[in-house]
mmCIF file of C-alpha atoms in Angstrom:
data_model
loop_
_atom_site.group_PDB
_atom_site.id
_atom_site.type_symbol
_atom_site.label_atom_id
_atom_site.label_comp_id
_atom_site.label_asym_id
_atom_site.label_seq_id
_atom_site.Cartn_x
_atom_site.Cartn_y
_atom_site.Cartn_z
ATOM 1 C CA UNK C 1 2.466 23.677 -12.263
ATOM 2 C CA UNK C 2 3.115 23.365 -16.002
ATOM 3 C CA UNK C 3 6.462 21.863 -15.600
ATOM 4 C CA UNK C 4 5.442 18.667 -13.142
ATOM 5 C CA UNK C 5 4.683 15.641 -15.257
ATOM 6 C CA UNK C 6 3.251 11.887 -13.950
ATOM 7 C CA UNK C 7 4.646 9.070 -15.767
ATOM 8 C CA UNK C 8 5.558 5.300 -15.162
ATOM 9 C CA UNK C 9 9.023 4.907 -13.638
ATOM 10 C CA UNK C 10 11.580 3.504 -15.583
ATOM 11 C CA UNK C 11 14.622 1.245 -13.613
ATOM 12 C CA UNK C 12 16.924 4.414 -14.587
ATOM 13 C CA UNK C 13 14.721 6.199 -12.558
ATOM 14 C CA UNK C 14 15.765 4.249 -9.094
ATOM 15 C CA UNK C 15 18.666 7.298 -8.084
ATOM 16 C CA UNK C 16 16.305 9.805 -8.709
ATOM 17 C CA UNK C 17 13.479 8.057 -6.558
ATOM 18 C CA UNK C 18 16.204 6.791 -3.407
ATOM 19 C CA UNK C 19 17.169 10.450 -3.059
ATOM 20 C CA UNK C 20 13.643 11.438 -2.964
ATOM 21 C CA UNK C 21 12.472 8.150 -0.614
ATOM 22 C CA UNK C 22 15.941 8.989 1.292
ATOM 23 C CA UNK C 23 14.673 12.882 2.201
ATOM 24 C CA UNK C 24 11.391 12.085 3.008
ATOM 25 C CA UNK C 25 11.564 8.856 5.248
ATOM 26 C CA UNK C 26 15.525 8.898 6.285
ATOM 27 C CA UNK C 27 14.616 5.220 7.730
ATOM 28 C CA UNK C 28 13.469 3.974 4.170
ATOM 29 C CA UNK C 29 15.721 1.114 3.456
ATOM 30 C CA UNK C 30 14.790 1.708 -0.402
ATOM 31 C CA UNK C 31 16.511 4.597 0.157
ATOM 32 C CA UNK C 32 19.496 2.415 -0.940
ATOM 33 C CA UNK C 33 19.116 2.296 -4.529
ATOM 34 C CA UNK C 34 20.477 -1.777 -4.217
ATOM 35 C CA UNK C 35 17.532 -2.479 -1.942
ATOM 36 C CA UNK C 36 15.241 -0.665 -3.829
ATOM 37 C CA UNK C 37 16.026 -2.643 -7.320
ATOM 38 C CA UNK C 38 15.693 -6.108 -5.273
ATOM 39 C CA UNK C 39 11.806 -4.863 -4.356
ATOM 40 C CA UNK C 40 10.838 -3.401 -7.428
ATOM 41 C CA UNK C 41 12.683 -4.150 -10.799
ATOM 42 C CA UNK C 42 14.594 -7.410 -9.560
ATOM 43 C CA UNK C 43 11.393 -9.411 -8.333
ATOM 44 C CA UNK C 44 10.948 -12.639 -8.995
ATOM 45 C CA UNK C 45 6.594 -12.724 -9.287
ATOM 46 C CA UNK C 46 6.654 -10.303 -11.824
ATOM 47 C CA UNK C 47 6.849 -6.904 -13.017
ATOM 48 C CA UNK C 48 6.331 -3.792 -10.397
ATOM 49 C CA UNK C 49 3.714 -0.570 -11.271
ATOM 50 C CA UNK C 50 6.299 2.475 -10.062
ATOM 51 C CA UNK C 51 4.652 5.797 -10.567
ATOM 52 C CA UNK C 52 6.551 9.278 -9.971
ATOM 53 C CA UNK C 53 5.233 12.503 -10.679
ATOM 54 C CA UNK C 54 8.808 14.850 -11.872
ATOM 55 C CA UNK C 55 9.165 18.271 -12.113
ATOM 56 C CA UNK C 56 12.473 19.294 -14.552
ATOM 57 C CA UNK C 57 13.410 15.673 -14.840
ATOM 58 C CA UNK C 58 13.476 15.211 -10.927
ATOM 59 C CA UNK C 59 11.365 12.933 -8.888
ATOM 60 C CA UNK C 60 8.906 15.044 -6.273
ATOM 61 C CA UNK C 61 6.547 12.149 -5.887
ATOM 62 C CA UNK C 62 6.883 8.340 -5.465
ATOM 63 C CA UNK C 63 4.371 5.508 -5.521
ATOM 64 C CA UNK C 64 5.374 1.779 -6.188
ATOM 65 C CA UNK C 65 3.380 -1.833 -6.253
ATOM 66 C CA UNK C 66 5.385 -4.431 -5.841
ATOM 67 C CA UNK C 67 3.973 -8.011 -7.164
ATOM 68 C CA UNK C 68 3.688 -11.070 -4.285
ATOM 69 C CA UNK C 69 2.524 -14.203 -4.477
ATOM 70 C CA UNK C 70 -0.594 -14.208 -2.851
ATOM 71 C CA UNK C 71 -4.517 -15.783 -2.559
ATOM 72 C CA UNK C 72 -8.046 -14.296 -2.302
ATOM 73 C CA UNK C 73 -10.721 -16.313 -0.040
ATOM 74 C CA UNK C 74 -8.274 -19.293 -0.493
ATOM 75 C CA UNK C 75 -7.844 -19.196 -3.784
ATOM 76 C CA UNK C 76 -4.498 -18.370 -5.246
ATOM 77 C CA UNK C 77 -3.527 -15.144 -6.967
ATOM 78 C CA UNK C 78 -0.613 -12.614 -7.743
ATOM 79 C CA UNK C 79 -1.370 -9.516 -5.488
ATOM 80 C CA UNK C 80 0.213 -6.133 -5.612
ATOM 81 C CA UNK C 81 1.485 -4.898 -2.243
ATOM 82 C CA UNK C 82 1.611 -0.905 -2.609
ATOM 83 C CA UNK C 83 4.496 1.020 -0.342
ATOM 84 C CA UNK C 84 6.824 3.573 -0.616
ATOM 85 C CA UNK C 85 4.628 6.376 -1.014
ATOM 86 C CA UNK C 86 6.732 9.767 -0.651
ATOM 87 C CA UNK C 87 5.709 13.650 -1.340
ATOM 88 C CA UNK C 88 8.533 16.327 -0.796
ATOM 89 C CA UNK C 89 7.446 18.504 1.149
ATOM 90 C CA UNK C 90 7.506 21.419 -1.276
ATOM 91 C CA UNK C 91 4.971 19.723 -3.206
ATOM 92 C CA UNK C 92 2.665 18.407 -0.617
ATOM 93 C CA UNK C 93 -0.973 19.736 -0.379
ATOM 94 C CA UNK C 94 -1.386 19.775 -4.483
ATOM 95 C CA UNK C 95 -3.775 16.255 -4.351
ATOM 96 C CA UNK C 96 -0.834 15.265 -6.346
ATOM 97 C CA UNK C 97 -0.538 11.581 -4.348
ATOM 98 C CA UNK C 98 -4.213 10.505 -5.637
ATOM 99 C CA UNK C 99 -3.529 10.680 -9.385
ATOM 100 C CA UNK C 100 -0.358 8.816 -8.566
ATOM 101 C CA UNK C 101 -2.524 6.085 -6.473
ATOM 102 C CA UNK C 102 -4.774 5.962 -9.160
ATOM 103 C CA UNK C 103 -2.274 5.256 -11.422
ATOM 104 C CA UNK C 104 -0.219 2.925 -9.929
ATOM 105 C CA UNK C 105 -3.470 0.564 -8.765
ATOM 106 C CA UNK C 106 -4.482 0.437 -12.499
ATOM 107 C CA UNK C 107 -1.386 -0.691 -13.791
ATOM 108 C CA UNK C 108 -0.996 -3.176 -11.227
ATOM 109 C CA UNK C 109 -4.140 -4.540 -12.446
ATOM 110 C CA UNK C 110 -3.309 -4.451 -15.985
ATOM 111 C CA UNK C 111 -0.143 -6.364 -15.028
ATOM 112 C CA UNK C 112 -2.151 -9.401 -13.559
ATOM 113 C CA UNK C 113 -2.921 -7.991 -10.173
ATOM 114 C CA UNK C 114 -6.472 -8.359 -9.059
ATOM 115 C CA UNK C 115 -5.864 -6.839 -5.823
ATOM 116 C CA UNK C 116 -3.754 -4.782 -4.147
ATOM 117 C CA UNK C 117 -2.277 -4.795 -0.159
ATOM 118 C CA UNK C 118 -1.535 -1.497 1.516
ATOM 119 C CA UNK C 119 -0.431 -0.273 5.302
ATOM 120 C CA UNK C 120 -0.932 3.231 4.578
ATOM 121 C CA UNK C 121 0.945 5.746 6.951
ATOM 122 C CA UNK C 122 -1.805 8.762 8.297
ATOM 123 C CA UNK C 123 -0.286 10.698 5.308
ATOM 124 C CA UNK C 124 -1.014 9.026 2.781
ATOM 125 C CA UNK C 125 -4.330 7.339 4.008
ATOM 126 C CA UNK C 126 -6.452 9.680 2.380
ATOM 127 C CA UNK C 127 -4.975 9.211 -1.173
ATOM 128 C CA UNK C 128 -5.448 5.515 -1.214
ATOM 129 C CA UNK C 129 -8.859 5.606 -0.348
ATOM 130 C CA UNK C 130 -9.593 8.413 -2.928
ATOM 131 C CA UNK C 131 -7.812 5.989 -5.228
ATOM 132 C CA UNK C 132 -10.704 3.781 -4.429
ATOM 133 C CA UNK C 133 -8.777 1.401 -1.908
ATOM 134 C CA UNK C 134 -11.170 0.714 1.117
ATOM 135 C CA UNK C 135 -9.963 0.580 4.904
ATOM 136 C CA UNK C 136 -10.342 -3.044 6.401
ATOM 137 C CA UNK C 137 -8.370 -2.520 10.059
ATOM 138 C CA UNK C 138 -6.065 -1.013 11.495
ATOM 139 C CA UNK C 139 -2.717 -2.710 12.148
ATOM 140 C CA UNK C 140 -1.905 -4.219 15.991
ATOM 141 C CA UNK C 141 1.136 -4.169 17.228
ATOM 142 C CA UNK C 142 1.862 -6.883 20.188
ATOM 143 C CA UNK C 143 4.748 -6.617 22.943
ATOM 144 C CA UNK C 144 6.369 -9.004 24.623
ATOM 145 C CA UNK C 145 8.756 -7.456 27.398
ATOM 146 C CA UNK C 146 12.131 -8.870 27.817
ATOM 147 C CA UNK C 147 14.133 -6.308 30.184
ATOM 148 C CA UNK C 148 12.594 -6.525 33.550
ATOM 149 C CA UNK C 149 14.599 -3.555 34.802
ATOM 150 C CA UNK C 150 13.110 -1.024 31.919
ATOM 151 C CA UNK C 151 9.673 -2.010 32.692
ATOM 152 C CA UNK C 152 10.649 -1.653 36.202
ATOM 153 C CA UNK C 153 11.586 1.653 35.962
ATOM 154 C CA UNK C 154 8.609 2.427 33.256
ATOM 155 C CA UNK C 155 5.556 1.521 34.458
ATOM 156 C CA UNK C 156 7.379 2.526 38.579
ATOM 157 C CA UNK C 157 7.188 -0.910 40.181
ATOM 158 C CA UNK C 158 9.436 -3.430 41.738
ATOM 159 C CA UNK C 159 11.414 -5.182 39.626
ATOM 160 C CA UNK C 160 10.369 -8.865 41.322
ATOM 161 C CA UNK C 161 6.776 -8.055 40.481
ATOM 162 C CA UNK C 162 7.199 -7.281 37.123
ATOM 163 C CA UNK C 163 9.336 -10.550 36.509
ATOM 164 C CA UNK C 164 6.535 -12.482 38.335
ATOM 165 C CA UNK C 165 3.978 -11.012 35.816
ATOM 166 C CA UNK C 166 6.056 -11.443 32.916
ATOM 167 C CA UNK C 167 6.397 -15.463 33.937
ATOM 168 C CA UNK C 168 3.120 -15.497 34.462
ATOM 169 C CA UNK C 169 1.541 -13.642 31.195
ATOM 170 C CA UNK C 170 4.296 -14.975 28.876
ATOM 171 C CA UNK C 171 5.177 -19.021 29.044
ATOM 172 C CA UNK C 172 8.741 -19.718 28.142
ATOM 173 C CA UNK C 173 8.861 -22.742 25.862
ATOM 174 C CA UNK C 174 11.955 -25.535 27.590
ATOM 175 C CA UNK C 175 15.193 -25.440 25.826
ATOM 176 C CA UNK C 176 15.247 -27.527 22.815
ATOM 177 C CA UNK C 177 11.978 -26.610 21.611
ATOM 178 C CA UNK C 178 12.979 -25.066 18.353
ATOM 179 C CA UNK C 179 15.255 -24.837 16.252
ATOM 180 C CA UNK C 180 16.920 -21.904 15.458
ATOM 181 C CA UNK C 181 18.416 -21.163 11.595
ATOM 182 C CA UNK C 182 20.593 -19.263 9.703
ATOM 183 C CA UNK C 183 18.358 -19.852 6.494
ATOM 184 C CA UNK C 184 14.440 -20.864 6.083
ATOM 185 C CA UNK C 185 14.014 -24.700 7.152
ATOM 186 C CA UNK C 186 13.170 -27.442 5.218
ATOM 187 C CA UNK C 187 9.666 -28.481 5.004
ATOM 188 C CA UNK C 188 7.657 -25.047 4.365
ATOM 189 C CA UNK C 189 5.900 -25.939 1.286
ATOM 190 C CA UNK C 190 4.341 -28.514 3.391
ATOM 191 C CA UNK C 191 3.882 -26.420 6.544
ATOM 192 C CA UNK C 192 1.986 -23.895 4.031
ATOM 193 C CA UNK C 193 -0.541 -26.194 2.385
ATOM 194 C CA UNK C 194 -1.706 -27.296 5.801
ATOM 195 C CA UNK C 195 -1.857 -23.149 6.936
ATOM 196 C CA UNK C 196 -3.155 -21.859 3.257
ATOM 197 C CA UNK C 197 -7.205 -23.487 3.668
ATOM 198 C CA UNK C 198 -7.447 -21.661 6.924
ATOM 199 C CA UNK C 199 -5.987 -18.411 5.518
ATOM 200 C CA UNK C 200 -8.209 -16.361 4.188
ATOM 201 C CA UNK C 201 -6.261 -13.151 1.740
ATOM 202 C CA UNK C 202 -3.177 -11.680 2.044
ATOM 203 C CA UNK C 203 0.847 -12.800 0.921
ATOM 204 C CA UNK C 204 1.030 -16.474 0.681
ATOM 205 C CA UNK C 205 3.486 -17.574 2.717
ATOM 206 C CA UNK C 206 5.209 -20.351 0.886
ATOM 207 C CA UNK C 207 9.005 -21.359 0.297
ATOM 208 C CA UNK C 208 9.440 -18.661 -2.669
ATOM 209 C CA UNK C 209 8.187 -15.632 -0.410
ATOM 210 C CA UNK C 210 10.736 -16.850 2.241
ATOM 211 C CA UNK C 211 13.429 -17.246 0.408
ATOM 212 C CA UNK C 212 13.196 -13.795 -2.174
ATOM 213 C CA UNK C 213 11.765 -11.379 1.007
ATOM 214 C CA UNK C 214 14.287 -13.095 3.891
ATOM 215 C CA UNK C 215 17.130 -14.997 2.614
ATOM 216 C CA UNK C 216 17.802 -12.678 -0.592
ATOM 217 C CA UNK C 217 17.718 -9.536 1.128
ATOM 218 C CA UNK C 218 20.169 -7.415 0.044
ATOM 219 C CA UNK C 219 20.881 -5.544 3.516
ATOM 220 C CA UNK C 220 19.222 -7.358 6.183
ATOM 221 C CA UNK C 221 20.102 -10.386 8.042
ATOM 222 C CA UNK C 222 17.685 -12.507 10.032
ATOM 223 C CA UNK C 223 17.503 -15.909 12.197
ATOM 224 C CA UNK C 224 14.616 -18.764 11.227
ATOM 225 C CA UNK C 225 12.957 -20.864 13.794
ATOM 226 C CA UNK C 226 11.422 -24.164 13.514
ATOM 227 C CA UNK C 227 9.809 -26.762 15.606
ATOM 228 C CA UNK C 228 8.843 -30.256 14.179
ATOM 229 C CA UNK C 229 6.552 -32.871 15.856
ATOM 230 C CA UNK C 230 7.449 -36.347 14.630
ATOM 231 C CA UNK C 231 9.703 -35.094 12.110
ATOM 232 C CA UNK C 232 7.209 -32.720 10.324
ATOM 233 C CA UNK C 233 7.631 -28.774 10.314
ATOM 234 C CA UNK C 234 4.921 -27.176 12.807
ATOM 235 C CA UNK C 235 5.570 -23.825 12.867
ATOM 236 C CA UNK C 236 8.439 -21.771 11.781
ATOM 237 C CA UNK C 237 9.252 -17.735 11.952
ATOM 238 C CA UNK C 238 11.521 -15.554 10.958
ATOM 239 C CA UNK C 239 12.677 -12.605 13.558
ATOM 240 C CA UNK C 240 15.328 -9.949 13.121
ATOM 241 C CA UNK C 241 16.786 -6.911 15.156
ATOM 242 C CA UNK C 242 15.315 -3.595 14.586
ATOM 243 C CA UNK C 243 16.383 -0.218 15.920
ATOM 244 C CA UNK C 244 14.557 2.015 16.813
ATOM 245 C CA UNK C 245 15.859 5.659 18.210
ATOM 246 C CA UNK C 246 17.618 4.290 21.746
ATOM 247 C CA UNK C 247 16.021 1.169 21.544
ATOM 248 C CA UNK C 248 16.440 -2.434 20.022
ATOM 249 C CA UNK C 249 13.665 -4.721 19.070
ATOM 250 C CA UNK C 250 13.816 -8.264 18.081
ATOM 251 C CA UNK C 251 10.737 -8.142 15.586
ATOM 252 C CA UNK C 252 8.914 -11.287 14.652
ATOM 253 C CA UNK C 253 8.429 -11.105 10.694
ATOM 254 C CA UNK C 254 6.779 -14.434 10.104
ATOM 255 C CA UNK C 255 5.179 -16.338 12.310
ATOM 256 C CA UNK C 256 3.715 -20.107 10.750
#
């Protein structure tokens, strides 16, 4: 169509793109244009790559990479972390979401990003590997049950037995154990350098990353948990309440 145009977005773009994000993905918290500024334009590690294609001024196509602190086979490095990829669904099924990719990925790069982190929804899996991005797994979601009575009723058994199983496959930790927060705890930047050698690549997890994705998000509140051994941070997390349709989860978003 002569009238669509790709281009880098601009931050006077953002209403344009949350009404867009907002129609496509109704859950999208960048939907709120607030939330959206805090993961793109307002970020502390650096600039974002934010791609759109528009047709008559309007945004029909979103792609964004956000910048994170990061590391590569231990070593340290700025990565991009690609999301909030959105077609309307007028314009779907016009390979319009590769170019965008494509785009997006080498800007990132020319920004300082030698790599790039994705969770691709089915969608738009086959876009980001035409924009040369290459599969390494598939993301594993783990469950730990806590109303007996549900899973009861669920999986058709009696309730003692599936309390008896849930003791037995999940240990409960004594009272006490840790901590819990209303902000990150003290001691992560040393809790990190002991994790980081053993990490591998992805988002380094370090007292910057805690406090710009948790403590500084705009719309979310979460709770911090931290056990020490002889004084010293051990592990920490961060978990928060999710809903999801007519159920509730209390997802764990970092676990140290």
């Amino acid at each position: 169509m002569p009238s669509l145009r790709l281009r880098a977005a601009e931050p006077d773009d953002t209403p344009g793109i949350c009404a867009l994000l907002g129609a496509v993905f109704p859950a999208n918290p960048k939907r709120d244009p607030d939330v959206y500024a805090w993961q793109y334009w307002d970020n502390p590690f650096g600039p974002p790559s934010v791609w759109i294609w528009e047709d008559d001024g309007r945004p029909v196509a979103h792609g964004g990479v956000f910048a994170t602190p990061g590391q590569v086979a231990g070593a340290p490095a700025l990565l991009g972390h690609a999301a909030d990829s959105a077609t309307a669904s007028a314009y779907r099924g016009r390979q319009l979401f590769a170019e965008l990719a494509a785009a997006r990925y080498r800007r990132a790069g020319e920004l300082g990003m030698p790599a790039t982190l994705s969770l691709p929804n089915p969608s738009s899996l086959p876009g980001t590997v035409k924009a040369g991005l290459v599969p390494i797994e598939r993301v594993v979601a783990w469950v730990r049950p806590l109303d007996d009575a549900w899973l009861a009723g669920r999986a058709r058994l009696p309730r003692p037995l599936v309390t008896g199983l849930r003791r037995v496959g999940f240990k409960t930790l004594p009272a006490g154990a840790a901590e819990v927060l209303d902000a990150p705890p003290a001691g992560l930047a040393g809790l990190w350098s002991r994790v980081a050698p053993g990490f591998g690549s992805g988002v380094a997890r370090s007292p910057q990353w805690w406090q710009w994705r948790y403590a500084r998000n705009p719309i979310r509140s979460y709770r911090y948990l931290a056990a020490r051994r002889g004084g010293r941070l051990a592990a920490a997390a961060v978990v928060g309440d999710v809903a999801r349709g007519a159920f509730s989860y209390r997802y764990v978003f970092e676990l140290l």
